Amino acid sequence: PFSIATAFAMLLLGSDGDTRKEMEETFGFRNKLNGNVHPLYKKLLEDLATHGENYTLKIANRLFPDKKFEMLPTFVNETSVYYNAPVEPMDYTSEAEESRKKINTWVEDQTNDKIKDFIKPGVLTPSTVLVLVNAIYFKAIWDNEFKKSETIKDAFTNHLGSEVEVDMMNAEGYFRYGEHEEVNCKMIQLFYGDNAASMMIFLPKEGQST
């Protein structure tokens, strides 16, 4: 969700009319952020970019327009200022496959080779005007690590109601836990080292798929 919202926030810089209005309404940019979308995103991205001793978080944005697609200087400047998103023109008309490989290489570099073949063959065509990419890489050490020896096989009920056997990690300790009656789910927060970051897990209660 964060990647999608960030991508559309960047597009908002170059939108107008009904398109801009619909994006603002869909993502709540106008009402929830009082119109200060881009300065707030800049602050958020800067805050998230700070690395702790036990975790790494990298967020990278980039615009890959077709070289025939002319961008307004103000748009190029503002995407750089607010989202640190450089512009790298591509030739999708005669070098679609080469462009695909270049973009995929960039994504691999930004995610420490965790995301490969981001764009599949045939996706980019001469009709492609712009590829806007947000890449996130996160690696951290658990505050309380799960012991490998405590992992067991157990039954898990998927969203279709079928049971599948999966590896279940187990741990005993004190965690932030809660239950939400309206959403009908259980919640737990697992911290990473230094408590600077955490994972929030939401589990629908039995008999509810979402």
mmCIF file of C-alpha atoms in Angstrom:
data_model
loop_
_atom_site.group_PDB
_atom_site.id
_atom_site.type_symbol
_atom_site.label_atom_id
_atom_site.label_comp_id
_atom_site.label_asym_id
_atom_site.label_seq_id
_atom_site.Cartn_x
_atom_site.Cartn_y
_atom_site.Cartn_z
ATOM 1 C CA PRO A 1 0.000 0.000 0.000
ATOM 2 C CA PHE A 2 2.811 2.431 0.803
ATOM 3 C CA SER A 3 4.466 1.863 -2.581
ATOM 4 C CA ILE A 4 1.189 2.328 -4.445
ATOM 5 C CA ALA A 5 0.314 5.499 -2.542
ATOM 6 C CA THR A 6 3.812 6.924 -3.079
ATOM 7 C CA ALA A 7 3.649 6.233 -6.810
ATOM 8 C CA PHE A 8 0.289 7.974 -7.151
ATOM 9 C CA ALA A 9 1.474 10.872 -5.011
ATOM 10 C CA MET A 10 4.267 11.402 -7.549
ATOM 11 C CA LEU A 11 1.766 11.226 -10.400
ATOM 12 C CA LEU A 12 -0.353 13.786 -8.589
ATOM 13 C CA LEU A 13 2.403 16.342 -9.231
ATOM 14 C CA GLY A 14 1.724 16.075 -12.965
ATOM 15 C CA SER A 15 -2.044 15.687 -12.906
ATOM 16 C CA ASP A 16 -4.911 18.150 -13.239
ATOM 17 C CA GLY A 17 -8.658 18.351 -13.619
ATOM 18 C CA ASP A 18 -10.806 15.261 -13.023
ATOM 19 C CA THR A 19 -7.766 12.968 -12.891
ATOM 20 C CA ARG A 20 -6.236 14.951 -10.037
ATOM 21 C CA LYS A 21 -9.559 15.191 -8.206
ATOM 22 C CA GLU A 22 -10.178 11.435 -8.434
ATOM 23 C CA MET A 23 -6.690 10.576 -7.151
ATOM 24 C CA GLU A 24 -7.045 13.030 -4.266
ATOM 25 C CA GLU A 25 -10.398 11.516 -3.296
ATOM 26 C CA THR A 26 -9.278 7.890 -3.689
ATOM 27 C CA PHE A 27 -6.135 8.249 -1.581
ATOM 28 C CA GLY A 28 -7.478 10.896 0.793
ATOM 29 C CA PHE A 29 -4.726 13.312 -0.192
ATOM 30 C CA ARG A 30 -6.934 16.378 0.114
ATOM 31 C CA ASN A 31 -8.979 15.690 3.237
ATOM 32 C CA LYS A 32 -6.533 13.671 5.339
ATOM 33 C CA LEU A 33 -3.399 15.650 4.486
ATOM 34 C CA ASN A 34 -4.986 19.102 4.057
ATOM 35 C CA GLY A 35 -3.364 19.518 0.654
ATOM 36 C CA ASN A 36 0.181 19.235 2.064
ATOM 37 C CA VAL A 37 0.770 15.919 0.327
ATOM 38 C CA HIS A 38 4.242 16.423 -1.095
ATOM 39 C CA PRO A 39 6.019 18.180 1.818
ATOM 40 C CA LEU A 40 4.632 15.518 4.161
ATOM 41 C CA TYR A 41 5.809 12.712 1.882
ATOM 42 C CA LYS A 42 9.253 14.300 1.727
ATOM 43 C CA LYS A 43 9.414 14.363 5.542
ATOM 44 C CA LEU A 44 8.123 10.784 5.789
ATOM 45 C CA LEU A 45 10.655 9.455 3.263
ATOM 46 C CA GLU A 46 13.479 11.254 5.058
ATOM 47 C CA ASP A 47 12.380 9.806 8.414
ATOM 48 C CA LEU A 48 12.122 6.276 7.011
ATOM 49 C CA ALA A 49 15.545 6.540 5.383
ATOM 50 C CA THR A 50 17.311 6.659 8.746
ATOM 51 C CA HIS A 51 18.937 3.302 9.435
ATOM 52 C CA GLY A 52 19.257 1.705 12.835
ATOM 53 C CA GLU A 53 22.115 -0.439 14.042
ATOM 54 C CA ASN A 54 20.039 -3.607 13.670
ATOM 55 C CA TYR A 55 17.931 -2.807 10.633
ATOM 56 C CA THR A 56 18.173 -1.408 7.117
ATOM 57 C CA LEU A 57 15.361 0.291 5.211
ATOM 58 C CA LYS A 58 15.914 1.617 1.692
ATOM 59 C CA ILE A 59 13.227 3.354 -0.369
ATOM 60 C CA ALA A 60 14.022 4.305 -3.954
ATOM 61 C CA ASN A 61 11.877 6.078 -6.548
ATOM 62 C CA ARG A 62 12.622 6.615 -10.227
ATOM 63 C CA LEU A 63 10.794 7.698 -13.387
ATOM 64 C CA PHE A 64 11.522 5.963 -16.681
ATOM 65 C CA PRO A 65 9.673 7.948 -19.394
ATOM 66 C CA ASP A 66 9.904 7.267 -23.104
ATOM 67 C CA LYS A 67 12.430 9.651 -24.619
ATOM 68 C CA LYS A 68 9.714 11.061 -26.908
ATOM 69 C CA PHE A 69 7.541 11.917 -23.905
ATOM 70 C CA GLU A 70 8.227 15.525 -22.946
ATOM 71 C CA MET A 71 8.017 16.297 -19.243
ATOM 72 C CA LEU A 72 7.571 19.765 -17.815
ATOM 73 C CA PRO A 73 10.704 20.997 -15.993
ATOM 74 C CA THR A 74 8.615 21.823 -12.911
ATOM 75 C CA PHE A 75 7.372 18.228 -12.698
ATOM 76 C CA VAL A 76 10.898 16.798 -13.069
ATOM 77 C CA ASN A 77 12.209 19.183 -10.437
ATOM 78 C CA GLU A 78 9.435 18.516 -7.919
ATOM 79 C CA THR A 79 9.642 14.717 -8.189
ATOM 80 C CA SER A 80 13.343 15.081 -7.405
ATOM 81 C CA VAL A 81 12.835 17.542 -4.526
ATOM 82 C CA TYR A 82 9.949 15.768 -2.789
ATOM 83 C CA TYR A 83 10.503 12.110 -3.718
ATOM 84 C CA ASN A 84 14.189 11.933 -4.649
ATOM 85 C CA ALA A 85 13.059 10.418 -7.956
ATOM 86 C CA PRO A 86 15.466 11.042 -10.852
ATOM 87 C CA VAL A 87 14.256 10.836 -14.447
ATOM 88 C CA GLU A 88 15.928 8.343 -16.784
ATOM 89 C CA PRO A 89 14.559 8.402 -20.378
ATOM 90 C CA MET A 90 14.125 5.092 -22.232
ATOM 91 C CA ASP A 91 13.431 4.091 -25.831
ATOM 92 C CA TYR A 92 10.369 1.861 -25.668
ATOM 93 C CA THR A 93 9.732 2.142 -29.406
ATOM 94 C CA SER A 94 12.875 0.463 -30.720
ATOM 95 C CA GLU A 95 14.561 -0.821 -27.538
ATOM 96 C CA ALA A 96 11.722 -2.115 -25.352
ATOM 97 C CA GLU A 97 13.577 -5.261 -24.281
ATOM 98 C CA GLU A 98 16.798 -3.386 -23.521
ATOM 99 C CA SER A 99 14.781 -0.856 -21.503
ATOM 100 C CA ARG A 100 13.102 -3.657 -19.561
ATOM 101 C CA LYS A 101 16.480 -5.127 -18.623
ATOM 102 C CA LYS A 102 17.823 -1.745 -17.516
ATOM 103 C CA ILE A 103 14.822 -1.123 -15.256
ATOM 104 C CA ASN A 104 15.029 -4.633 -13.811
ATOM 105 C CA THR A 105 18.735 -4.156 -13.092
ATOM 106 C CA TRP A 106 17.971 -0.933 -11.242
ATOM 107 C CA VAL A 107 15.302 -2.681 -9.134
ATOM 108 C CA GLU A 108 17.724 -5.529 -8.331
ATOM 109 C CA ASP A 109 20.393 -3.035 -7.252
ATOM 110 C CA GLN A 110 17.974 -1.140 -4.992
ATOM 111 C CA THR A 111 16.678 -4.321 -3.309
ATOM 112 C CA ASN A 112 20.037 -6.082 -2.883
ATOM 113 C CA ASP A 113 19.056 -8.608 -5.576
ATOM 114 C CA LYS A 114 15.927 -9.667 -3.662
ATOM 115 C CA ILE A 115 13.543 -8.637 -6.471
ATOM 116 C CA LYS A 116 14.506 -10.068 -9.851
ATOM 117 C CA ASP A 117 12.701 -9.905 -13.211
ATOM 118 C CA PHE A 118 10.426 -7.176 -11.888
ATOM 119 C CA ILE A 119 9.040 -6.466 -15.358
ATOM 120 C CA LYS A 120 8.295 -9.587 -17.397
ATOM 121 C CA PRO A 121 9.096 -9.902 -21.129
ATOM 122 C CA GLY A 122 6.464 -8.375 -23.376
ATOM 123 C CA VAL A 123 5.084 -5.942 -20.805
ATOM 124 C CA LEU A 124 6.853 -2.914 -22.294
ATOM 125 C CA THR A 125 5.752 -2.014 -25.828
ATOM 126 C CA PRO A 126 6.067 0.962 -28.207
ATOM 127 C CA SER A 127 2.863 2.318 -26.635
ATOM 128 C CA THR A 128 4.527 2.558 -23.194
ATOM 129 C CA VAL A 129 4.860 6.192 -22.157
ATOM 130 C CA LEU A 130 6.126 6.037 -18.580
ATOM 131 C CA VAL A 131 7.303 3.459 -16.053
ATOM 132 C CA LEU A 132 7.227 4.765 -12.491
ATOM 133 C CA VAL A 133 8.968 2.556 -9.928
ATOM 134 C CA ASN A 134 9.022 2.525 -6.141
ATOM 135 C CA ALA A 135 11.366 -0.092 -4.648
ATOM 136 C CA ILE A 136 11.657 -0.961 -0.955
ATOM 137 C CA TYR A 137 14.322 -3.064 0.755
ATOM 138 C CA PHE A 138 14.060 -3.986 4.424
ATOM 139 C CA LYS A 139 16.263 -6.240 6.533
ATOM 140 C CA ALA A 140 16.336 -6.439 10.311
ATOM 141 C CA ILE A 141 17.157 -8.593 13.305
ATOM 142 C CA TRP A 142 14.297 -9.655 15.544
ATOM 143 C CA ASP A 143 14.275 -8.257 19.058
ATOM 144 C CA ASN A 144 13.298 -11.795 20.158
ATOM 145 C CA GLU A 145 14.386 -14.270 17.514
ATOM 146 C CA PHE A 146 12.371 -17.400 16.794
ATOM 147 C CA LYS A 147 14.312 -20.586 17.503
ATOM 148 C CA LYS A 148 14.633 -22.805 14.458
ATOM 149 C CA SER A 149 14.225 -25.880 16.655
ATOM 150 C CA GLU A 150 10.780 -24.634 17.729
ATOM 151 C CA THR A 151 9.383 -24.628 14.164
ATOM 152 C CA ILE A 152 6.832 -27.400 13.594
ATOM 153 C CA LYS A 153 4.487 -28.561 10.848
ATOM 154 C CA ASP A 154 0.862 -27.684 11.538
ATOM 155 C CA ALA A 155 -2.447 -27.127 9.756
ATOM 156 C CA PHE A 156 -3.314 -23.675 8.418
ATOM 157 C CA THR A 157 -6.737 -22.744 7.029
ATOM 158 C CA ASN A 158 -6.429 -20.543 3.930
ATOM 159 C CA HIS A 159 -8.915 -17.998 2.572
ATOM 160 C CA LEU A 160 -10.709 -20.734 0.603
ATOM 161 C CA GLY A 161 -11.423 -22.678 3.769
ATOM 162 C CA SER A 162 -9.005 -25.475 2.904
ATOM 163 C CA GLU A 163 -6.385 -26.750 5.311
ATOM 164 C CA VAL A 164 -2.753 -26.874 4.219
ATOM 165 C CA GLU A 165 0.283 -28.044 6.165
ATOM 166 C CA VAL A 166 2.862 -25.303 6.705
ATOM 167 C CA ASP A 167 5.857 -24.499 8.901
ATOM 168 C CA MET A 168 4.745 -22.733 12.079
ATOM 169 C CA MET A 169 7.226 -20.693 14.122
ATOM 170 C CA ASN A 170 6.716 -20.741 17.875
ATOM 171 C CA ALA A 171 7.901 -18.535 20.709
ATOM 172 C CA GLU A 172 6.920 -17.729 24.278
ATOM 173 C CA GLY A 173 7.241 -14.246 25.689
ATOM 174 C CA TYR A 174 5.523 -10.926 26.322
ATOM 175 C CA PHE A 175 4.171 -9.196 23.218
ATOM 176 C CA ARG A 176 1.791 -6.355 22.422
ATOM 177 C CA TYR A 177 -1.457 -8.157 21.616
ATOM 178 C CA GLY A 178 -5.034 -7.105 21.039
ATOM 179 C CA GLU A 179 -8.369 -8.055 19.499
ATOM 180 C CA HIS A 180 -10.621 -5.840 17.392
ATOM 181 C CA GLU A 181 -14.313 -6.692 17.725
ATOM 182 C CA GLU A 182 -15.541 -4.608 14.798
ATOM 183 C CA VAL A 183 -12.980 -5.998 12.336
ATOM 184 C CA ASN A 184 -13.145 -9.385 14.111
ATOM 185 C CA CYS A 185 -9.427 -10.042 14.135
ATOM 186 C CA LYS A 186 -6.507 -10.689 16.459
ATOM 187 C CA MET A 187 -3.440 -8.429 16.378
ATOM 188 C CA ILE A 188 0.143 -8.762 17.526
ATOM 189 C CA GLN A 189 3.179 -6.500 17.244
ATOM 190 C CA LEU A 190 6.652 -8.041 16.898
ATOM 191 C CA PHE A 191 9.592 -5.702 17.334
ATOM 192 C CA TYR A 192 12.913 -5.705 15.542
ATOM 193 C CA GLY A 193 16.212 -4.814 17.214
ATOM 194 C CA ASP A 194 16.328 -1.505 19.109
ATOM 195 C CA ASN A 195 12.501 -1.375 18.858
ATOM 196 C CA ALA A 196 12.966 1.092 16.014
ATOM 197 C CA ALA A 197 10.739 -0.942 13.693
ATOM 198 C CA SER A 198 8.071 -3.586 14.113
ATOM 199 C CA MET A 199 5.856 -6.023 12.227
ATOM 200 C CA MET A 200 2.106 -5.823 12.777
ATOM 201 C CA ILE A 201 0.197 -9.053 12.106
ATOM 202 C CA PHE A 202 -3.595 -9.128 11.745
ATOM 203 C CA LEU A 203 -5.257 -12.558 11.890
ATOM 204 C CA PRO A 204 -8.957 -12.930 11.024
ATOM 205 C CA LYS A 205 -10.791 -14.942 13.659
ATOM 206 C CA GLU A 206 -11.921 -18.466 12.912
ATOM 207 C CA GLY A 207 -14.536 -18.644 10.194
ATOM 208 C CA GLN A 208 -13.647 -15.276 8.689
ATOM 209 C CA SER A 209 -11.440 -15.101 5.588
ATOM 210 C CA THR A 210 -10.672 -11.365 5.495
#
